[in-house]
Coordinates of C-alpha atoms and ligand atoms in Angstrom, one line a residue:
M714 CA 22.0 5.9 -2.2
K715 CA 19.3 6.2 1.5
I716 CA 16.6 4.5 1.4
L717 CA 14.1 6.0 3.7
F718 CA 10.7 3.7 3.9
L719 CA 7.6 4.6 6.0
N720 CA 5.5 3.1 7.5
G721 CA 1.9 4.4 8.2
P722 CA -0.7 3.5 11.0
N723 CA -1.5 0.6 12.6
L724 CA 1.0 -1.5 10.7
N725 CA 2.4 -1.4 14.1
L726 CA 0.5 -4.4 14.3
L727 CA 1.7 -6.9 11.8
G728 CA 1.9 -10.6 12.8
Q729 CA -0.9 -9.9 15.1
R730 CA -3.0 -7.7 13.1
E731 CA -5.9 -9.7 10.5
P732 CA -2.8 -12.9 10.4
E733 CA -5.4 -13.7 6.7
V734 CA -4.9 -10.4 5.6
Y735 CA -1.5 -9.4 6.3
G736 CA 0.6 -12.6 7.4
R737 CA 2.1 -13.5 10.8
T738 CA 5.3 -11.5 9.4
T739 CA 6.0 -8.5 12.3
L740 CA 7.1 -5.0 11.3
A741 CA 10.8 -5.8 12.8
D742 CA 11.7 -9.1 10.9
I743 CA 10.0 -7.6 7.9
E744 CA 13.5 -4.4 8.4
A745 CA 15.9 -6.9 8.5
K746 CA 14.5 -8.3 5.9
V747 CA 14.6 -5.3 3.8
R748 CA 18.2 -4.7 6.1
E749 CA 19.1 -8.3 4.5
R750 CA 17.9 -7.0 0.0
A751 CA 19.9 -3.7 1.3
T752 CA 22.8 -4.7 1.7
K753 CA 23.2 -6.8 -0.4
L754 CA 22.8 -4.2 -2.6
G755 CA 25.1 -1.3 -1.3
A756 CA 21.8 0.3 -0.2
D757 CA 21.6 2.5 3.6
V758 CA 18.1 2.2 4.5
S759 CA 16.0 4.2 8.2
F760 CA 13.0 2.3 9.4
R761 CA 10.8 4.2 10.1
Q762 CA 6.5 4.2 11.2
S763 CA 3.5 6.5 13.0
N764 CA 0.4 6.6 13.2
L765 CA 0.5 9.9 13.0
E766 CA 0.3 11.8 9.9
G767 CA 2.4 14.5 11.2
E768 CA 4.2 13.1 11.9
L769 CA 4.9 11.2 8.9
V770 CA 4.1 14.4 6.8
A771 CA 7.0 15.7 8.4
W772 CA 9.2 12.4 7.6
I773 CA 8.8 13.6 3.6
Q774 CA 9.6 16.7 4.5
Q775 CA 12.9 16.3 5.7
A776 CA 14.1 13.5 3.3
K777 CA 14.7 16.7 1.9
G778 CA 18.3 16.0 0.3
E779 CA 18.4 13.5 2.9
F780 CA 17.3 10.3 1.3
D781 CA 17.6 9.0 -2.7
A782 CA 14.7 7.5 -2.1
V783 CA 11.4 7.4 -0.1
V784 CA 9.0 3.7 0.0
L785 CA 6.2 4.8 2.3
N786 CA 3.4 2.2 2.7
A787 CA 1.2 4.8 3.7
A788 CA -1.3 1.8 4.8
A789 CA -5.4 4.3 5.1
Y790 CA -3.3 7.1 4.2
S791 CA -3.2 6.2 1.6
H792 CA -6.8 6.5 1.0
T793 CA -7.0 9.4 2.5
S794 CA -4.3 11.8 2.6
I795 CA -4.2 14.7 0.7
A796 CA -1.9 15.9 2.8
L797 CA 0.8 13.4 2.5
R798 CA 0.2 13.4 -0.9
D799 CA 0.7 17.0 -0.6
A800 CA 4.4 16.7 1.2
I801 CA 5.3 13.6 -1.5
A802 CA 5.0 17.0 -4.7
A803 CA 5.9 19.5 -2.6
V804 CA 9.1 17.8 -1.1
G805 CA 10.6 15.6 -5.2
V806 CA 12.4 13.4 -3.3
P807 CA 11.3 10.0 -5.2
T808 CA 8.7 8.5 -4.0
I809 CA 7.3 4.7 -4.5
E810 CA 3.9 4.0 -3.0
I811 CA 3.7 0.0 -1.7
H812 CA 1.0 -2.4 0.1
L813 CA 1.1 -5.7 1.8
S814 CA -2.1 -7.3 0.0
N815 CA -3.6 -6.2 -3.0
V816 CA -4.9 -3.4 -2.4
H817 CA -7.7 -3.4 -5.6
A818 CA -8.6 -6.5 -5.5
R819 CA -9.6 -5.2 -1.3
E820 CA -12.8 -3.1 -0.7
E821 CA -13.4 -0.7 -3.1
F822 CA -12.1 2.4 -0.7
R823 CA -8.4 0.7 -1.1
H824 CA -8.9 1.3 -5.1
K825 CA -7.6 4.8 -4.4
S826 CA -5.0 5.5 -4.1
L827 CA -4.4 9.1 -3.3
I828 CA -0.4 9.1 -3.4
A829 CA -0.1 7.4 -6.2
P830 CA -0.6 10.1 -8.9
V831 CA 2.3 11.9 -7.4
C832 CA 4.6 7.8 -6.6
R833 CA 6.9 7.8 -9.1
G834 CA 4.6 3.7 -8.7
Q835 CA 3.2 1.2 -6.8
I836 CA 4.0 -2.2 -5.3
T837 CA 1.3 -3.8 -4.1
G838 CA 0.2 -7.7 -3.4
F839 CA 2.9 -9.3 -2.7
G840 CA 3.0 -9.1 1.5
T841 CA 6.4 -9.2 2.9
N842 CA 8.4 -8.7 -0.7
S843 CA 6.3 -5.9 -2.0
Y844 CA 8.9 -4.5 0.9
V845 CA 12.1 -7.0 -1.1
L846 CA 10.7 -6.0 -4.1
A847 CA 11.3 -1.8 -3.6
V848 CA 14.8 -1.6 -2.1
E849 CA 15.7 -2.5 -6.3
A850 CA 12.4 0.0 -6.6
A851 CA 14.2 2.1 -5.1
I852 CA 17.3 1.7 -6.4
N853 CA 16.6 1.9 -9.9
V854 CA 13.6 4.9 -9.7
N855 CA 15.8 7.0 -12.3
A856 CA 16.1 4.3 -14.9
K857 CA 14.6 4.3 -17.5
Ligands
LIG1161 C1 -1.9 -1.8 3.3 C2 -3.5 -1.6 2.6 C3 -4.6 -0.3 3.2 O1 -5.4 -0.3 2.9 C4 -4.6 -0.5 4.3 O2 -4.7 0.5 5.1 C5 -3.0 -0.5 6.0 C6 -2.3 -1.7 4.7 C7 -1.6 -3.0 2.7 O3 0.3 -2.8 3.0 O4 -2.5 -4.1 2.2 O5 -3.1 -0.5 6.5 O6 -1.3 -1.0 3.3

C-alpha cells in the first residue's frame, strides 16, 4: 500500500503560522507522526509540500500507477482550484481531502471545497490528527 501525502500553499509555515488556528506542530512533526502510523499499519508513505498549484497538479498526475491513494491537504487551493479538481478526476487515484482546521466552522469562503466532489471523503477539524486518521482512511479507501 503506497500513499502519497500532498500539502498545498503555506503549510510549510505550520508551527509559526496562525498558531491559534493551526497549532504549534510543524509539517516535519506531522510527517513523523504519519510515518509512525503508516509503519504500524504496513503502508509506505511519500510526503510532499508545494506552494505552486501546477506542481501539485503534476504530482497528482504522476500518482497514477505509482500510488494506491492520495491524501491531499490542498490548503487554500481546496476552495479555488478547478485545475486540482480536474487532475483528481482525470487520474482516478482514490483521493482523500484533509484539513487541520474545521473549514465548515470558519469563514464562509472556506465552506466550499471545489475538490470535495471528486474525493472519496473529507477529514476536517482534527488538527494534526486529521493526517493520522487519513492513513487509516487511505488504507481502507476501497472498503465498503
Ligand atoms: C487548511 C484550511 C484552508 O482553508 C486554509 O486555506 C489552509 C489550511 C487546513 O488544513 O485547515 O491553508 O487546509
